[in-house]
CSV table of C-alpha atoms in Angstrom, one decimal:
chain,number,residue,atom,x,y,z
I,13,MET,CA,-31.0,-67.7,-1.4
I,14,MET,CA,-29.1,-66.0,-4.1
I,15,GLN,CA,-26.5,-63.5,-3.0
I,16,PHE,CA,-26.0,-60.2,-4.9
I,17,LEU,CA,-24.0,-57.0,-4.7
I,18,THR,CA,-25.6,-53.7,-3.9
I,19,ARG,CA,-24.3,-50.1,-3.3
I,20,VAL,CA,-25.2,-48.7,0.1
I,21,LEU,CA,-24.2,-45.6,2.1
I,22,VAL,CA,-22.3,-46.2,5.3
I,23,ARG,CA,-21.5,-43.6,7.9
I,24,THR,CA,-18.6,-44.2,10.4
I,25,ASN,CA,-19.5,-44.5,14.0
I,26,SER,CA,-16.7,-42.3,15.3
I,27,LEU,CA,-17.9,-38.9,16.4
I,28,LEU,CA,-14.5,-37.4,15.8
I,29,GLU,CA,-14.5,-38.6,12.2
I,30,ALA,CA,-18.1,-37.4,11.9
I,31,LEU,CA,-16.9,-33.9,12.7
I,32,TYR,CA,-15.1,-33.9,9.3
I,33,THR,CA,-18.1,-35.4,7.5
I,34,THR,CA,-16.5,-38.6,6.4
I,35,PHE,CA,-19.1,-40.2,4.2
I,36,LYS,CA,-17.9,-43.1,2.0
I,37,MET,CA,-19.5,-45.3,-0.6
I,38,ARG,CA,-18.7,-49.0,-0.3
I,39,ASP,CA,-19.8,-52.2,-2.1
I,40,LEU,CA,-21.2,-54.7,0.4
I,41,ARG,CA,-22.5,-58.2,-0.1
I,42,VAL,CA,-26.0,-58.7,1.2
I,43,MET,CA,-26.2,-61.7,3.6
I,44,ALA,CA,-29.2,-63.1,5.3
I,45,SER,CA,-29.1,-62.4,9.0
I,46,ASP,CA,-31.2,-62.0,12.1
I,47,PRO,CA,-32.8,-58.5,12.6
I,48,GLN,CA,-30.7,-56.2,14.8
I,49,GLU,CA,-31.9,-53.8,17.4
I,50,LYS,CA,-31.9,-50.1,16.5
I,51,LEU,CA,-29.6,-47.6,18.1
I,52,PRO,CA,-31.0,-45.6,21.1
I,53,GLU,CA,-32.3,-42.1,20.3
I,54,SER,CA,-29.5,-40.4,22.1
I,55,ARG,CA,-26.8,-42.0,20.1
I,56,ARG,CA,-28.6,-41.3,16.8
I,57,ARG,CA,-28.6,-37.6,17.7
I,58,ALA,CA,-24.9,-37.6,18.4
I,59,ARG,CA,-24.2,-39.2,15.1
I,60,GLY,CA,-26.2,-36.5,13.3
I,61,PHE,CA,-23.8,-33.7,14.4
I,62,ARG,CA,-23.7,-30.8,12.0
I,63,LEU,CA,-20.8,-28.5,11.1
I,64,LEU,CA,-20.7,-24.8,10.5
I,65,PRO,CA,-21.6,-23.7,6.9
I,66,ARG,CA,-18.6,-23.7,4.6
I,67,THR,CA,-18.0,-22.1,1.2
I,68,ARG,CA,-18.1,-24.7,-1.6
I,69,THR,CA,-14.7,-24.6,-3.4
I,70,ARG,CA,-12.8,-27.0,-5.5
I,71,GLY,CA,-10.8,-28.0,-2.5
I,72,THR,CA,-13.9,-28.9,-0.4
I,73,ARG,CA,-15.4,-31.1,-3.1
I,74,PHE,CA,-12.7,-33.7,-2.8
I,75,PHE,CA,-11.1,-33.2,0.6
I,76,ALA,CA,-12.6,-33.2,4.1
I,77,TYR,CA,-10.2,-30.6,5.6
I,78,PRO,CA,-10.6,-26.9,5.1
I,79,SER,CA,-9.2,-25.1,2.0
I,80,SER,CA,-5.8,-23.4,2.1
I,81,MET,CA,-5.4,-20.2,4.1
I,82,SER,CA,-5.4,-16.8,2.3
I,83,ILE,CA,-5.1,-13.1,3.1
I,84,THR,CA,-8.4,-11.8,4.4
I,85,ARG,CA,-9.6,-8.3,5.5
I,86,ASP,CA,-12.3,-9.5,7.9
I,87,THR,CA,-12.4,-8.5,11.6
I,88,ARG,CA,-14.0,-11.7,13.0
I,89,HIS,CA,-10.7,-13.1,14.0
I,90,LYS,CA,-10.0,-10.1,16.2
I,91,ARG,CA,-10.8,-10.0,19.9
I,92,ARG,CA,-13.5,-7.7,21.3
I,93,HIS,CA,-12.6,-4.4,23.0
I,94,THR,CA,-13.1,-6.1,26.3
I,95,GLY,CA,-10.5,-8.8,25.4
I,96,GLY,CA,-13.0,-11.6,24.8
I,97,LYS,CA,-12.9,-13.9,21.8
I,98,ARG,CA,-15.5,-13.8,19.1
I,99,LYS,CA,-17.2,-17.0,17.9
I,100,ALA,CA,-16.5,-18.1,14.3
I,101,TYR,CA,-20.0,-18.1,13.0
I,102,ARG,CA,-18.8,-18.4,9.3
I,103,LEU,CA,-15.7,-19.0,7.3
I,104,LYS,CA,-13.9,-16.7,4.9
I,105,ARG,CA,-15.7,-15.0,2.0
I,106,LYS,CA,-14.5,-14.0,-1.4
I,107,PHE,CA,-15.5,-10.4,-1.0
I,108,GLU,CA,-13.1,-10.2,2.1
I,109,LEU,CA,-10.1,-11.2,-0.1
I,110,GLY,CA,-6.8,-9.4,0.4
I,111,ARG,CA,-3.7,-9.4,-1.8
I,112,GLN,CA,0.0,-9.2,-1.5
I,113,PRO,CA,1.4,-5.7,-1.0
I,114,ALA,CA,2.8,-3.9,-4.0
I,115,ALA,CA,6.1,-2.8,-2.3
I,116,THR,CA,6.6,-0.1,-4.9
I,117,LYS,CA,10.3,0.8,-5.4
I,118,ILE,CA,12.2,3.6,-7.1
I,119,GLY,CA,13.1,2.8,-10.7
I,120,GLU,CA,12.0,2.7,-14.3
I,121,LYS,CA,8.2,2.9,-14.5
I,122,ARG,CA,6.5,-0.5,-14.3
I,123,VAL,CA,2.7,-0.8,-13.6
I,124,HIS,CA,0.6,-4.0,-13.7
I,125,LEU,CA,-3.1,-4.1,-14.2
I,126,VAL,CA,-5.1,-6.2,-11.6
I,127,ARG,CA,-8.7,-7.3,-12.2
I,128,VAL,CA,-10.7,-6.8,-9.0
I,129,ARG,CA,-14.3,-7.2,-7.8
I,130,GLY,CA,-16.9,-6.0,-10.2
I,131,GLY,CA,-14.6,-6.2,-13.2
I,132,ASN,CA,-12.8,-3.1,-12.2
I,133,LEU,CA,-9.1,-2.6,-12.6
I,134,LYS,CA,-6.4,-1.5,-10.2
I,135,HIS,CA,-3.0,-0.1,-11.3
I,136,ARG,CA,-0.4,-1.9,-9.3
I,137,ALA,CA,2.8,0.2,-9.5
I,138,LEU,CA,6.0,-2.0,-9.0
I,139,ARG,CA,8.5,0.7,-10.0
I,140,LEU,CA,8.1,4.5,-10.3
I,141,ASP,CA,10.7,7.2,-10.9
I,142,SER,CA,8.6,10.4,-11.1
I,143,GLY,CA,5.3,12.0,-10.0
I,144,ASN,CA,3.2,15.2,-9.9
I,145,PHE,CA,3.8,17.3,-6.9
I,146,SER,CA,2.0,20.5,-5.8
I,147,TRP,CA,3.4,23.6,-4.0
I,148,GLY,CA,0.4,24.7,-2.0
I,149,SER,CA,1.5,28.3,-1.1
I,150,GLU,CA,2.3,29.1,-4.7
I,151,ALA,CA,-0.7,27.1,-6.2
I,152,ILE,CA,1.4,25.3,-8.8
I,153,THR,CA,2.0,21.6,-9.7
I,154,ARG,CA,5.1,20.3,-11.5
I,155,LYS,CA,6.3,16.8,-12.5
I,156,SER,CA,9.6,16.0,-10.8
I,157,ARG,CA,12.0,13.1,-10.4
I,158,ILE,CA,11.9,11.0,-7.2
I,159,LEU,CA,15.3,10.8,-5.5
I,160,ASN,CA,14.8,8.7,-2.3
I,161,VAL,CA,12.7,7.9,0.8
I,162,VAL,CA,13.8,9.7,4.0
I,163,TYR,CA,11.1,9.0,6.6
I,164,ASN,CA,8.2,6.7,7.2
I,165,ALA,CA,6.1,6.8,10.4
I,166,SER,CA,5.0,3.2,10.2
I,167,ASN,CA,8.2,1.2,9.5
I,168,ASN,CA,11.9,2.1,9.2
I,169,GLU,CA,12.4,-0.9,6.9
I,170,LEU,CA,10.4,0.9,4.2
I,171,VAL,CA,12.9,3.7,4.4
I,172,ARG,CA,15.9,1.4,4.1
I,173,THR,CA,14.4,-0.3,1.0
I,174,ASN,CA,13.1,2.9,-0.6
I,175,THR,CA,9.5,1.7,-0.7
I,176,LEU,CA,6.9,4.2,-1.8
I,177,VAL,CA,3.7,4.1,0.1
I,178,LYS,CA,1.1,6.7,1.1
I,179,ASN,CA,2.2,9.4,3.6
I,180,CYS,CA,5.9,8.6,3.4
I,181,ILE,CA,8.3,11.5,3.2
I,182,ILE,CA,10.5,11.6,0.1
I,183,GLN,CA,13.0,13.9,-1.6
I,184,ILE,CA,12.4,15.1,-5.2
I,185,ASP,CA,14.4,17.2,-7.6
I,186,ALA,CA,13.8,20.9,-7.1
I,187,THR,CA,14.8,22.0,-10.6
I,188,PRO,CA,11.2,22.3,-12.1
I,189,PHE,CA,10.1,24.5,-9.2
I,190,LYS,CA,13.2,26.5,-9.3
I,191,ALA,CA,12.7,27.2,-13.0
I,192,TRP,CA,9.1,28.3,-12.4
I,193,TYR,CA,10.0,30.6,-9.5
I,194,GLU,CA,12.6,32.4,-11.6
I,195,GLN,CA,10.2,32.8,-14.5
I,196,HIS,CA,7.3,34.0,-12.2
I,197,TYR,CA,9.2,36.3,-9.8
I,198,GLY,CA,12.5,37.0,-11.7
I,199,ILE,CA,14.5,35.7,-8.7
I,200,ALA,CA,16.9,32.7,-9.0
I,201,LEU,CA,16.6,30.4,-6.0
I,202,GLY,CA,19.3,28.1,-4.8
I,203,LYS,CA,22.2,30.6,-5.2
I,204,LYS,CA,24.3,31.1,-2.1
I,205,LYS,CA,24.4,34.7,-0.9
I,206,ALA,CA,27.5,36.5,-2.1
I,207,GLN,CA,29.8,37.4,0.7
I,208,PRO,CA,31.4,40.9,0.6
I,209,LYS,CA,34.9,40.8,-0.9
I,210,LYS,CA,37.7,43.3,-0.7
I,211,ALA,CA,38.1,45.4,-3.8
I,212,ALA,CA,41.8,44.4,-4.0
I,213,ALA,CA,41.0,40.7,-4.0
I,214,ALA,CA,38.3,41.0,-6.7
I,215,ALA,CA,39.7,39.7,-10.0
I,216,PRO,CA,38.9,41.5,-13.2
I,217,LYS,CA,36.6,39.8,-15.7
I,218,LYS,CA,38.1,38.2,-18.8
I,219,GLU,CA,37.3,39.7,-22.2
I,220,GLY,CA,35.2,36.7,-23.3
I,221,GLU,CA,33.0,36.8,-20.1
I,222,ALA,CA,32.4,40.5,-20.5
I,223,ALA,CA,31.4,40.0,-24.2
I,224,ALA,CA,29.0,37.1,-23.3
I,225,ALA,CA,27.3,39.3,-20.7
I,226,ALA,CA,26.9,42.1,-23.1
I,227,GLU,CA,25.3,39.8,-25.7
I,228,ALA,CA,22.8,38.3,-23.3
I,229,PRO,CA,19.2,39.3,-24.3
I,230,ALA,CA,17.5,41.6,-21.9
I,231,ALA,CA,14.0,40.7,-20.5
I,232,PRO,CA,11.1,42.6,-22.0
I,233,LYS,CA,10.0,45.6,-19.8
I,234,THR,CA,6.4,44.2,-19.5
I,235,ILE,CA,7.6,41.0,-18.0
I,236,SER,CA,10.1,42.7,-15.7
I,237,HIS,CA,7.3,45.0,-14.4
I,238,ALA,CA,5.0,42.1,-13.8
I,239,GLN,CA,7.8,40.1,-12.0
I,240,ALA,CA,8.6,43.2,-9.9
I,241,ALA,CA,4.9,43.6,-8.9
I,242,ARG,CA,4.7,39.9,-7.9
I,243,ALA,CA,8.0,40.0,-6.0
I,244,LYS,CA,6.7,42.7,-3.7
I,245,THR,CA,4.2,40.4,-2.0
I,246,ARG,CA,6.2,37.1,-2.2
I,247,THR,CA,7.1,35.2,0.9
I,248,LEU,CA,9.5,32.2,1.1
I,249,ASP,CA,10.2,30.0,4.1
I,250,ASN,CA,13.8,29.9,5.2
I,251,HIS,CA,13.7,26.1,5.4
I,252,ILE,CA,12.5,25.8,1.8
I,253,ASP,CA,15.1,28.3,0.6
I,254,GLU,CA,17.8,26.0,2.2
I,255,GLN,CA,16.3,23.0,0.4
I,256,PHE,CA,16.5,24.9,-3.0
I,257,GLN,CA,20.2,25.5,-2.3
I,258,ALA,CA,20.6,21.7,-1.8
I,259,GLY,CA,18.5,21.1,-4.9
I,260,ARG,CA,16.1,18.7,-3.1
I,261,LEU,CA,12.7,19.3,-1.7
I,262,TYR,CA,10.9,17.3,1.0
I,263,VAL,CA,7.5,16.0,-0.2
I,264,CYS,CA,4.7,14.0,1.4
I,265,VAL,CA,3.1,11.3,-0.9
I,266,SER,CA,-0.7,11.6,-0.9
I,267,SER,CA,-1.5,9.0,-3.5
I,268,ARG,CA,-1.5,5.2,-3.2
I,269,PRO,CA,1.1,3.8,-5.6
I,270,GLY,CA,-0.1,0.2,-5.2
I,271,GLN,CA,-3.7,1.1,-6.0
I,272,SER,CA,-3.6,4.0,-8.5
I,273,GLY,CA,-0.2,3.3,-10.1
I,274,ARG,CA,0.9,6.9,-9.4
I,275,CYS,CA,3.2,8.6,-6.8
I,276,ASP,CA,1.8,12.2,-6.4
I,277,GLY,CA,2.1,14.5,-3.4
I,278,TYR,CA,2.7,18.0,-2.0
I,279,VAL,CA,5.7,20.0,-0.9
I,280,LEU,CA,6.0,20.2,2.9
I,281,GLU,CA,5.7,23.7,4.4
I,282,GLY,CA,5.1,25.5,7.7
I,283,LYS,CA,4.5,23.5,10.9
I,284,GLU,CA,4.4,20.2,9.0
I,285,LEU,CA,7.8,20.8,7.6
I,286,GLU,CA,9.2,21.7,11.0
I,287,PHE,CA,7.8,18.6,12.5
I,288,TYR,CA,9.4,16.3,10.0
I,289,LEU,CA,12.7,18.2,10.1
I,290,LYS,CA,12.9,17.6,13.9
I,291,LYS,CA,12.1,13.9,13.3
I,292,LEU,CA,14.9,13.6,10.7
I,293,ALA,CA,17.4,15.4,12.9
I,294,LYS,CA,16.5,13.1,15.9
I,295,LYS,CA,16.9,10.1,13.6
I,296,LYS,CA,20.3,11.3,12.4
I,297,SER,CA,21.5,12.0,16.0
I,298,ASN,CA,20.6,8.5,17.2
I,299,LYS,CA,22.8,6.8,14.6
């Protein structure tokens, strides 16, 4: 009888290897032999063991082991509220994908565009040095320079590294708000209150200073009347007045720099400002 080569599919007998679906193609020589008895039904069922469904990726086409691990936003790996484990009824999905954090720092502006699900774009801010900040009680918004990060409720390491994230407390330059306040109310903030001096100790002005004061243009009467009318109803928190004297305002970041590419927020006032001042004082005393 003439012997010939043929290509047949052979499955390994080991159940452990069958769990990883090791199917191989081998070339065997067909030999004349006596008929063999078939395997029992029970053993045939054990050999037909099926795995959980798995996403078909480039890695799973050529390798039997699962694809490389990645950042995911699913909750299937979490335990139940009672403490019990959940069964893994499926593997990771592309729509549950997560990415590395932006870790936005203070510096010259640098924003990258990231293509996300649906063809949309995210603005990943890597460096930012300014933002738009609103003063709620005065209903104004000004662009100001970011100075440093002073408090973060989630992680002190983000304070040490000056990382900008949502709801962190930062300090900004108070100059734009100070200029608006003086223009709107006619009152210059940030000046220390003059202490009473003795008349004998008071030094006379020089001739040049007196001449410069005389040449300074006077404000129009209409503006001064409007400023005086506004100043009658104005109120300013003592804590904010002290911050204007230091030239720095405490601000809470309300945007997400790693998603929108911006660092915007609002000036802290009232009870919220008192809360964070206590936190900062406690942090300083613990050092």
